[in-house]
CSV table of C-alpha atoms in Angstrom, one decimal:
chain,number,residue,atom,x,y,z
A,3,THR,CA,-39.6,22.4,-70.2
A,4,TYR,CA,-40.1,24.5,-67.2
A,5,THR,CA,-37.8,24.8,-64.3
A,6,ILE,CA,-39.8,25.3,-61.1
A,7,ILE,CA,-37.8,27.2,-58.4
A,8,ILE,CA,-39.1,26.7,-55.0
A,9,MET,CA,-38.0,29.4,-52.6
A,10,GLU,CA,-37.2,29.0,-49.0
A,11,LYS,CA,-39.9,29.9,-46.8
A,12,ILE,CA,-40.5,30.8,-43.1
A,13,LYS,CA,-43.6,30.1,-40.9
A,14,PHE,CA,-44.0,31.0,-37.2
A,15,PHE,CA,-46.2,28.8,-35.2
A,16,THR,CA,-47.2,28.0,-31.4
A,17,LEU,CA,-48.1,24.7,-30.2
A,18,PRO,CA,-51.9,24.7,-29.5
A,19,THR,CA,-53.3,25.0,-26.1
A,20,ASN,CA,-56.6,25.4,-24.4
A,21,LYS,CA,-55.1,27.5,-21.7
A,22,ALA,CA,-54.7,31.2,-21.6
A,23,LYS,CA,-50.8,31.4,-21.0
A,24,ASP,CA,-47.6,32.5,-22.4
A,25,VAL,CA,-46.3,30.1,-25.0
A,26,ASN,CA,-43.1,29.9,-27.1
A,27,ILE,CA,-42.9,31.0,-30.6
A,28,PHE,CA,-41.4,28.3,-32.9
A,29,VAL,CA,-39.8,28.8,-36.3
A,30,ARG,CA,-40.5,26.4,-39.2
A,31,PHE,CA,-37.9,27.0,-42.3
A,32,TYR,CA,-38.4,24.9,-45.2
A,33,ASN,CA,-37.5,24.7,-48.8
A,34,GLY,CA,-39.7,22.1,-50.9
A,35,ARG,CA,-38.0,18.6,-50.5
A,36,LEU,CA,-34.6,20.1,-49.8
A,37,PHE,CA,-35.3,20.7,-46.1
A,38,ASP,CA,-38.0,21.2,-43.5
A,39,ILE,CA,-36.6,22.1,-40.1
A,40,LYS,CA,-38.3,23.6,-37.1
A,41,ALA,CA,-36.7,25.1,-33.8
A,42,LYS,CA,-37.8,27.3,-30.8
A,43,SER,CA,-37.2,30.9,-30.9
A,44,THR,CA,-36.6,32.8,-27.8
A,45,LEU,CA,-39.8,34.9,-28.1
A,46,THR,CA,-43.0,34.1,-26.4
A,47,ILE,CA,-46.6,35.5,-26.6
A,48,TYR,CA,-49.7,35.3,-24.5
A,49,SER,CA,-51.8,32.2,-26.4
A,50,LYS,CA,-54.9,34.4,-27.1
A,51,TYR,CA,-52.9,37.1,-29.2
A,52,TRP,CA,-51.4,34.6,-31.6
A,53,ASN,CA,-53.2,34.1,-35.0
A,54,HIS,CA,-52.6,30.4,-36.0
A,55,THR,CA,-54.1,30.8,-39.4
A,56,THR,CA,-51.8,33.6,-40.4
A,57,GLY,CA,-48.7,32.9,-38.2
A,58,LYS,CA,-48.7,36.3,-36.9
A,59,VAL,CA,-49.5,38.3,-33.9
A,60,ARG,CA,-53.1,39.2,-33.6
A,61,ALA,CA,-55.0,42.3,-33.2
A,62,TRP,CA,-52.8,45.6,-32.6
A,63,ASN,CA,-55.6,47.2,-30.6
A,64,GLU,CA,-55.8,44.5,-28.1
A,65,PHE,CA,-52.1,43.8,-27.4
A,66,LEU,CA,-49.9,46.8,-26.8
A,67,GLU,CA,-46.6,45.0,-27.4
A,68,ALA,CA,-48.0,43.4,-30.9
A,69,GLU,CA,-46.2,45.7,-33.3
A,70,GLU,CA,-43.1,45.4,-31.4
A,71,LEU,CA,-43.2,41.5,-31.2
A,72,GLN,CA,-44.2,41.5,-34.9
A,73,THR,CA,-41.5,43.3,-35.9
A,74,LYS,CA,-38.9,41.2,-34.0
A,75,LEU,CA,-40.4,38.2,-35.9
A,76,ASP,CA,-40.0,40.0,-39.2
A,77,ASN,CA,-36.4,40.7,-38.3
A,78,LEU,CA,-35.7,37.3,-37.4
A,79,GLU,CA,-37.1,36.0,-40.6
A,80,THR,CA,-35.0,38.4,-42.7
A,81,ALA,CA,-31.7,37.3,-40.5
A,82,ILE,CA,-32.5,33.8,-41.0
A,83,LYS,CA,-33.1,34.0,-44.9
A,84,LYS,CA,-29.8,36.2,-45.0
A,85,ASP,CA,-27.8,33.4,-43.2
A,86,TYR,CA,-29.2,30.9,-45.6
A,87,ARG,CA,-28.2,32.7,-48.6
A,88,ASN,CA,-24.6,33.2,-47.1
A,89,THR,CA,-24.1,29.5,-46.2
A,90,ALA,CA,-22.2,28.1,-49.0
A,91,ASN,CA,-22.6,24.6,-48.2
A,92,LYS,CA,-26.4,24.1,-48.1
A,93,SER,CA,-26.0,20.4,-46.7
A,94,ASP,CA,-25.1,22.5,-43.5
A,95,ILE,CA,-28.6,23.5,-43.1
A,96,ASN,CA,-30.2,21.6,-40.3
A,97,LYS,CA,-31.9,22.1,-37.1
A,98,GLU,CA,-28.5,22.9,-35.4
A,99,TRP,CA,-27.9,25.5,-37.9
A,100,LEU,CA,-31.5,27.1,-37.4
A,101,LEU,CA,-30.7,27.0,-33.5
A,102,THR,CA,-27.3,28.7,-34.0
A,103,THR,CA,-28.8,31.3,-36.4
A,104,ILE,CA,-31.6,32.2,-34.2
A,105,ASP,CA,-29.1,32.5,-31.1
A,106,LYS,CA,-26.7,34.6,-33.2
A,107,HIS,CA,-29.6,36.8,-34.2
A,108,PHE,CA,-30.5,37.6,-30.6
A,109,ASN,CA,-27.0,37.1,-29.0
A,110,PRO,CA,-24.6,38.7,-31.5
A,111,TYR,CA,-22.2,39.5,-29.0
A,112,LYS,CA,-21.4,35.7,-28.3
A,113,TYR,CA,-20.1,35.3,-31.9
A,114,LEU,CA,-17.8,37.9,-31.7
A,115,GLN,CA,-14.0,37.1,-31.6
A,116,SER,CA,-12.9,37.3,-28.0
A,117,ASP,CA,-10.1,39.7,-29.0
A,118,THR,CA,-12.4,42.7,-29.4
A,119,LEU,CA,-13.9,44.2,-26.3
A,120,PHE,CA,-17.4,43.0,-26.6
A,121,GLY,CA,-16.4,39.5,-27.8
A,122,PHE,CA,-13.9,39.1,-24.6
A,123,VAL,CA,-16.6,40.3,-22.2
A,124,GLN,CA,-19.3,37.8,-23.6
A,125,HIS,CA,-16.9,35.2,-23.5
A,126,PHE,CA,-15.8,36.4,-19.8
A,127,ILE,CA,-19.5,36.1,-18.8
A,128,ASP,CA,-20.3,32.7,-20.7
A,129,ASN,CA,-17.2,31.3,-18.5
A,130,SER,CA,-18.0,32.9,-15.5
A,131,ASP,CA,-19.1,29.5,-13.7
A,132,LYS,CA,-15.5,28.6,-14.1
A,133,ARG,CA,-14.1,31.5,-12.4
A,134,ILE,CA,-13.0,31.3,-8.9
A,135,ASN,CA,-13.0,34.0,-6.2
A,136,PRO,CA,-9.4,34.6,-5.0
A,137,ASN,CA,-10.8,35.6,-1.7
A,138,THR,CA,-12.7,32.3,-0.9
A,139,GLY,CA,-11.4,29.8,-3.5
A,140,ASN,CA,-15.1,29.2,-4.3
A,141,PRO,CA,-16.6,30.0,-7.6
A,142,VAL,CA,-17.9,33.6,-8.0
A,143,SER,CA,-21.2,34.1,-6.7
A,144,TYR,CA,-24.5,34.5,-8.5
A,145,LYS,CA,-24.7,38.1,-7.3
A,146,MET,CA,-21.3,38.8,-9.2
A,147,LYS,CA,-22.2,37.1,-12.1
A,148,ARG,CA,-25.4,39.1,-12.4
A,149,GLU,CA,-23.2,42.2,-12.1
A,150,TYR,CA,-21.1,41.2,-15.0
A,151,ALA,CA,-24.2,40.9,-17.0
A,152,VAL,CA,-25.8,44.1,-15.9
A,153,THR,CA,-22.4,46.2,-16.7
A,154,PHE,CA,-22.2,44.6,-20.1
A,155,LYS,CA,-26.1,45.6,-20.9
A,156,TYR,CA,-25.1,49.3,-20.2
A,157,LEU,CA,-21.9,48.8,-22.3
A,158,LYS,CA,-24.3,47.7,-25.0
A,159,GLU,CA,-26.3,50.8,-24.4
A,160,TYR,CA,-23.4,53.1,-24.8
A,161,ALA,CA,-22.6,51.4,-28.2
A,162,LYS,CA,-26.2,52.3,-29.4
A,163,LYS,CA,-25.6,56.0,-28.3
A,164,TYR,CA,-22.3,56.5,-29.6
A,165,SER,CA,-20.5,53.3,-31.2
A,166,GLU,CA,-19.4,50.0,-30.2
A,167,PRO,CA,-15.9,50.5,-28.2
A,168,ASP,CA,-13.1,48.3,-28.5
A,169,PHE,CA,-9.9,48.3,-26.1
A,170,ILE,CA,-8.2,51.2,-27.8
A,171,ASP,CA,-11.3,53.3,-27.2
A,172,ILE,CA,-11.2,53.1,-23.5
A,173,ASP,CA,-9.9,56.2,-22.4
A,174,LEU,CA,-11.0,59.4,-20.4
A,175,GLU,CA,-13.3,60.6,-23.0
A,176,PHE,CA,-14.9,57.1,-23.1
A,177,TYR,CA,-14.9,57.2,-19.2
A,178,GLN,CA,-16.7,60.6,-19.2
A,179,ASN,CA,-19.5,59.5,-21.6
A,180,PHE,CA,-20.1,56.3,-19.8
A,181,VAL,CA,-20.5,57.9,-16.6
A,182,ASP,CA,-22.7,60.4,-18.1
A,183,LEU,CA,-24.9,57.8,-19.7
A,184,LEU,CA,-25.2,56.0,-16.3
A,185,ARG,CA,-26.3,59.2,-14.6
A,186,THR,CA,-29.0,59.8,-17.5
A,187,LYS,CA,-30.3,56.3,-16.2
A,188,GLY,CA,-30.8,57.7,-12.7
A,189,LEU,CA,-28.3,55.5,-11.2
A,190,ALA,CA,-26.7,56.5,-7.7
A,191,ASN,CA,-23.0,57.4,-7.7
A,192,ASN,CA,-22.0,54.0,-5.7
A,193,THR,CA,-23.9,52.0,-8.4
A,194,ILE,CA,-22.0,53.8,-11.0
A,195,GLY,CA,-19.0,53.0,-9.4
A,196,LYS,CA,-19.6,49.6,-9.4
A,197,LYS,CA,-20.2,49.4,-13.0
A,198,ILE,CA,-16.9,51.3,-13.4
A,199,GLN,CA,-15.3,48.6,-11.0
A,200,THR,CA,-16.7,45.8,-13.1
A,201,LEU,CA,-15.4,47.3,-16.4
A,202,LYS,CA,-12.1,47.4,-14.9
A,203,ILE,CA,-12.2,43.6,-14.1
A,204,PHE,CA,-13.0,43.0,-17.6
A,205,LEU,CA,-10.4,45.1,-18.8
A,206,ASN,CA,-7.6,43.8,-16.3
A,207,ASP,CA,-8.4,40.2,-17.3
A,208,ALA,CA,-7.9,40.9,-20.9
A,209,PHE,CA,-4.6,42.7,-19.9
A,210,GLU,CA,-3.3,39.8,-18.1
A,211,GLN,CA,-4.1,37.6,-21.1
A,212,GLY,CA,-2.4,39.7,-23.2
A,213,ILE,CA,-5.5,40.5,-25.3
A,214,ASN,CA,-5.6,44.1,-24.1
A,215,PRO,CA,-2.4,46.1,-24.6
A,216,TYR,CA,-3.9,49.4,-23.6
A,217,THR,CA,-3.7,51.0,-20.2
A,218,LYS,CA,-5.3,54.3,-20.1
A,219,TYR,CA,-8.1,52.9,-18.0
A,220,LYS,CA,-5.7,52.5,-15.1
A,221,SER,CA,-5.5,56.5,-15.1
A,222,LYS,CA,-6.1,57.8,-11.7
A,223,LYS,CA,-9.0,59.9,-13.3
A,224,PHE,CA,-10.4,56.9,-14.5
A,225,LYS,CA,-11.7,56.1,-11.1
A,226,VAL,CA,-14.4,54.2,-9.3
A,227,ILE,CA,-16.9,56.7,-8.1
A,228,SER,CA,-18.0,56.3,-4.6
A,229,GLU,CA,-19.7,58.5,-1.5
A,230,GLU,CA,-20.8,57.5,1.8
A,231,SER,CA,-24.3,56.0,1.5
A,232,ASP,CA,-27.0,57.0,4.0
A,233,ASN,CA,-28.1,53.6,5.6
A,234,ILE,CA,-30.1,52.9,8.6
A,235,TYR,CA,-29.2,50.8,11.5
A,236,LEU,CA,-31.7,49.7,14.4
A,237,THR,CA,-31.0,50.8,18.0
A,238,LYS,CA,-30.9,48.1,20.6
A,239,GLU,CA,-34.5,49.3,21.8
A,240,GLU,CA,-35.8,49.2,18.2
A,241,ILE,CA,-34.6,45.6,17.8
A,242,GLU,CA,-36.2,44.7,21.2
A,243,ASN,CA,-39.3,46.4,19.9
A,244,LEU,CA,-39.4,44.5,16.8
A,245,TYR,CA,-38.6,41.0,18.4
A,246,ASN,CA,-41.2,41.5,21.0
A,247,TYR,CA,-44.2,42.5,18.6
A,248,ASP,CA,-46.6,39.6,18.5
A,249,LEU,CA,-46.6,38.4,14.9
A,250,SER,CA,-48.0,34.8,16.0
A,251,ASP,CA,-51.1,35.3,13.7
A,252,LYS,CA,-48.6,36.2,10.7
A,253,LYS,CA,-46.1,33.3,10.6
A,254,SER,CA,-44.3,34.3,7.4
A,255,LEU,CA,-43.6,37.7,8.9
A,256,GLU,CA,-42.7,36.1,12.1
A,257,ARG,CA,-40.1,33.8,10.7
A,258,VAL,CA,-38.4,36.6,8.6
A,259,ARG,CA,-38.5,38.8,11.8
A,260,ASP,CA,-36.8,36.1,14.0
A,261,LEU,CA,-34.0,35.5,11.3
A,262,PHE,CA,-33.4,39.3,11.0
A,263,VAL,CA,-33.2,39.7,15.0
A,264,ILE,CA,-30.4,36.8,14.8
A,265,GLY,CA,-28.6,39.0,12.2
A,266,CYS,CA,-28.8,41.9,14.7
A,267,TRP,CA,-27.1,40.1,17.4
A,268,THR,CA,-24.6,38.0,15.3
A,269,GLY,CA,-23.6,40.4,12.6
A,270,LEU,CA,-24.2,37.7,9.7
A,271,ARG,CA,-24.9,38.4,6.3
A,272,PHE,CA,-28.3,37.3,4.9
A,273,SER,CA,-26.4,34.7,2.8
A,274,ASP,CA,-24.8,33.2,5.8
A,275,LEU,CA,-28.1,32.7,8.1
A,276,GLU,CA,-28.8,29.4,6.7
A,277,GLN,CA,-25.2,28.2,7.9
A,278,VAL,CA,-26.7,28.5,11.7
A,279,LYS,CA,-27.5,24.6,12.5
A,280,PRO,CA,-26.7,22.7,15.5
A,281,ASP,CA,-23.3,21.2,14.2
A,282,LYS,CA,-22.2,24.8,14.0
A,283,ILE,CA,-22.9,25.5,17.7
A,284,LYS,CA,-19.8,25.3,19.8
A,285,GLY,CA,-20.5,25.7,23.3
A,286,GLU,CA,-21.3,29.6,23.8
A,287,PHE,CA,-20.3,30.4,20.0
A,288,ILE,CA,-21.4,29.9,16.5
A,289,GLU,CA,-18.4,28.9,14.4
A,290,ILE,CA,-19.1,29.3,10.5
A,291,ARG,CA,-16.9,30.1,7.4
A,292,GLN,CA,-18.3,33.2,5.8
A,293,LYS,CA,-19.6,32.6,2.2
A,294,LYS,CA,-18.4,36.1,0.7
A,295,THR,CA,-14.9,36.0,2.3
A,296,GLY,CA,-14.0,32.4,3.2
A,297,LYS,CA,-13.1,33.7,6.5
A,298,LYS,CA,-13.9,31.5,9.7
A,299,VAL,CA,-15.5,33.4,12.7
A,300,HIS,CA,-16.5,32.8,15.9
A,301,ILE,CA,-19.8,34.5,17.0
A,302,PRO,CA,-20.7,34.8,20.9
A,303,ILE,CA,-24.4,33.7,21.4
A,304,HIS,CA,-26.5,36.6,22.5
A,305,PRO,CA,-29.4,35.5,24.9
A,306,THR,CA,-32.0,36.4,22.4
A,307,VAL,CA,-30.2,34.3,19.7
A,308,LYS,CA,-30.3,31.4,22.0
A,309,GLU,CA,-34.0,32.0,22.8
A,310,ILE,CA,-34.7,31.8,19.1
A,311,LEU,CA,-32.9,28.9,18.4
A,312,ASN,CA,-34.7,27.2,21.4
A,313,LYS,CA,-37.9,28.3,19.6
A,314,TYR,CA,-37.1,26.5,16.5
A,315,ASN,CA,-35.4,23.6,18.2
A,316,GLY,CA,-32.0,24.6,16.8
A,317,ILE,CA,-33.3,24.3,13.0
A,318,LEU,CA,-33.9,27.8,11.7
A,319,PRO,CA,-36.6,28.5,9.1
A,320,LYS,CA,-35.4,28.0,5.7
A,321,PRO,CA,-34.4,30.9,3.8
A,322,ILE,CA,-36.4,32.5,1.1
A,323,SER,CA,-35.6,35.0,-1.7
A,324,ASN,CA,-33.8,38.3,-0.9
A,325,GLN,CA,-36.7,40.3,-2.2
A,326,LYS,CA,-39.4,38.5,-0.4
A,327,TYR,CA,-37.7,38.5,2.9
A,328,ASN,CA,-37.0,42.2,2.3
A,329,ASP,CA,-41.0,42.8,1.7
A,330,TYR,CA,-41.9,40.8,4.6
A,331,LEU,CA,-39.2,42.5,7.0
A,332,LYS,CA,-40.7,45.9,6.0
A,333,GLU,CA,-44.1,44.7,6.6
A,334,ALA,CA,-43.1,43.4,10.1
A,335,ALA,CA,-41.1,46.6,10.8
A,336,LYS,CA,-44.1,48.7,10.1
A,337,LEU,CA,-46.7,46.8,12.2
A,338,ALA,CA,-44.0,47.0,15.1
A,339,GLY,CA,-43.7,50.9,14.9
A,340,ILE,CA,-40.3,51.1,13.8
A,341,ASP,CA,-41.0,54.5,12.1
A,342,THR,CA,-38.4,56.9,13.5
A,343,PRO,CA,-37.8,59.5,10.6
A,344,PHE,CA,-34.5,59.0,8.7
A,345,ILE,CA,-33.3,61.6,6.1
A,346,LYS,CA,-31.6,60.1,3.2
A,347,THR,CA,-29.5,61.8,0.6
A,348,ILE,CA,-30.3,60.6,-2.9
A,349,SER,CA,-28.1,61.2,-6.0
A,350,HIS,CA,-30.1,61.3,-9.3
A,351,LYS,CA,-28.5,62.3,-12.4
A,352,GLY,CA,-25.7,63.8,-10.6
A,353,LEU,CA,-27.8,66.0,-8.2
A,354,LYS,CA,-28.2,65.3,-4.8
A,355,THR,CA,-31.5,65.8,-2.9
A,356,GLU,CA,-32.8,64.9,0.7
A,357,LYS,CA,-35.8,63.1,1.6
A,358,LYS,CA,-37.4,62.0,5.0
A,359,TYR,CA,-38.5,58.3,5.3
A,360,PRO,CA,-39.8,56.2,8.2
A,361,LYS,CA,-37.4,53.6,9.1
A,362,TYR,CA,-39.4,50.7,8.0
A,363,VAL,CA,-39.5,51.8,4.4
A,364,LEU,CA,-35.6,51.7,4.2
A,365,ILE,CA,-35.0,48.5,6.4
A,366,GLY,CA,-33.5,45.5,4.6
A,367,SER,CA,-31.6,42.4,5.2
A,368,HIS,CA,-28.3,44.1,5.5
A,369,THR,CA,-29.6,46.6,8.3
A,370,ALA,CA,-29.1,43.5,10.7
A,371,ARG,CA,-25.4,43.6,10.1
A,372,ARG,CA,-25.0,47.1,10.2
A,373,SER,CA,-27.0,47.3,13.4
A,374,PHE,CA,-24.8,44.5,15.0
A,375,CYS,CA,-21.4,46.5,14.3
A,376,THR,CA,-22.9,49.9,15.2
A,377,ASN,CA,-24.3,49.0,18.4
A,378,ALA,CA,-21.3,47.2,19.4
A,379,TYR,CA,-19.4,50.1,18.7
A,380,LYS,CA,-21.5,52.4,20.7
A,381,ASP,CA,-21.1,50.0,23.5
A,382,ASN,CA,-17.4,50.5,23.5
A,383,ILE,CA,-16.6,46.9,22.5
A,384,PRO,CA,-13.2,47.4,21.3
A,385,THR,CA,-13.1,47.7,17.3
A,386,MET,CA,-10.8,44.7,16.6
A,387,ALA,CA,-13.1,42.6,18.6
A,388,ILE,CA,-16.0,43.3,16.5
A,389,MET,CA,-14.1,43.0,13.5
A,390,ALA,CA,-13.2,39.6,14.5
A,391,VAL,CA,-16.7,38.6,14.8
A,392,SER,CA,-18.1,40.5,11.8
A,393,GLY,CA,-15.3,39.4,9.5
A,394,HIS,CA,-14.2,42.9,8.3
A,395,LYS,CA,-10.5,42.9,7.0
A,396,THR,CA,-9.6,46.6,7.8
A,397,GLU,CA,-10.6,49.1,10.4
A,398,LYS,CA,-10.9,51.6,7.5
A,399,ALA,CA,-13.9,49.5,5.9
A,400,PHE,CA,-15.2,48.8,9.2
A,401,LEU,CA,-15.4,52.5,10.4
A,402,LYS,CA,-17.1,53.4,7.0
A,403,TYR,CA,-19.5,50.7,7.4
A,404,ILE,CA,-21.0,51.6,10.8
A,405,LYS,CA,-23.4,54.2,11.2
A,406,ALA,CA,-21.8,56.3,14.0
A,407,ASP,CA,-21.8,60.3,13.3
A,408,SER,CA,-19.3,62.7,14.6
A,409,LYS,CA,-21.1,63.0,18.1
A,410,ASP,CA,-20.9,59.3,18.6
A,411,HIS,CA,-17.1,59.5,18.0
A,412,ALA,CA,-16.8,62.4,20.3
A,413,GLN,CA,-18.6,60.7,22.9
A,414,LYS,CA,-16.1,57.9,22.9
A,415,VAL,CA,-13.3,60.3,23.4
A,416,LEU,CA,-15.3,61.9,26.3
A,417,ASP,CA,-16.0,58.7,28.0
A,418,ALA,CA,-12.3,57.6,27.7
A,419,TRP,CA,-11.3,60.9,29.4
A,420,LYS,CA,-13.9,60.2,32.2
A,421,LYS,CA,-12.6,56.7,32.8
A,422,GLN,CA,-9.2,58.1,33.0
A,423,SER,CA,-10.2,60.9,35.5
A,424,PHE,CA,-12.0,58.3,37.6
A,425,LEU,CA,-8.9,56.0,37.6
A,426,LYS,CA,-6.7,58.9,38.9
A,427,VAL,CA,-9.2,59.8,41.6
A,428,ALA,CA,-9.3,56.2,42.7
A,429,LYS,CA,-5.6,56.1,43.0
């Protein structure tokens, strides 16, 4: 008698389609009559580059990423077979097992114990939808969740260059190496500082839960790097020129321009513009609760804002993505001649260089809020009054935010002296 041993096999396939498009690559894992299961991998391929006969990527010379993708498939096959052989109870081999094995291969940190640094960070990110912003009482924003993921990505790159760090390894030597890695990526100092700040969020949360007993990261030398950034604002004249420029034949640009101008006269963040609706108008004020801080603010309605609201019958255009908004805004500003030269200092790999740009290149959604605060400050409106409208919590943060140089501050002192002298003469 002969014993026929049928080995487990893997075949990759895509669903047939007549369209040229990206398609998912599926895994078929089978072993004679023992099992035959299928599951979707996380990999995709442009349909014309898949060879249905061989179950492999087609033609190296046509598809630049072909070799890399085929290597990923080969590695996945190896991982599935290894996991199968390490599974003692073969009755567990089913579709759910295959999906988990695939996920474990591509996202290994999800399956680490949460008492390790990487395991904890992955668990932290996976549960970020349940986290509450202590300042607002609301769930953490999409932007913050993205920051968690990006910081973790750089920690993984650190692990590839050095070794995977655990809580005990987060010391000043780690700090220097991590900052150096981020600099080699070309990140600006403030961006690096944000990554350190986010890392500290992970470490502090683990410390509070009793998972991380190590506190070297609390050293003063383990600091969040920051520097004063060069950001533009628009003068009142530039805002007026932008608003008055005829964009009636470019409706998308016109709508974005109008939203931006409202931001320039209200100090509202991009994320709060959609709150400006008829029910938020209370006489001569807009009353909203800021999404980022949860603070309720009362904003006086500038004549230009009233004009724009009337133009849209009180219902402002629906918001679009921040990226598209910024693209349209730059185009509108270029057409309107917002091209005053601006010298911006750029940090690259720890070195600073200066480069001159026309303002329309640097304009963005946040320029509106910065323009409101700076112009109000230059108009001698009391700082505390501006802060009440903008929602800034501290004068230190506000003064760092506005774009007033030393001459602007000196001018305010001089204006105050002249006012005092006038009052003395009047007496």
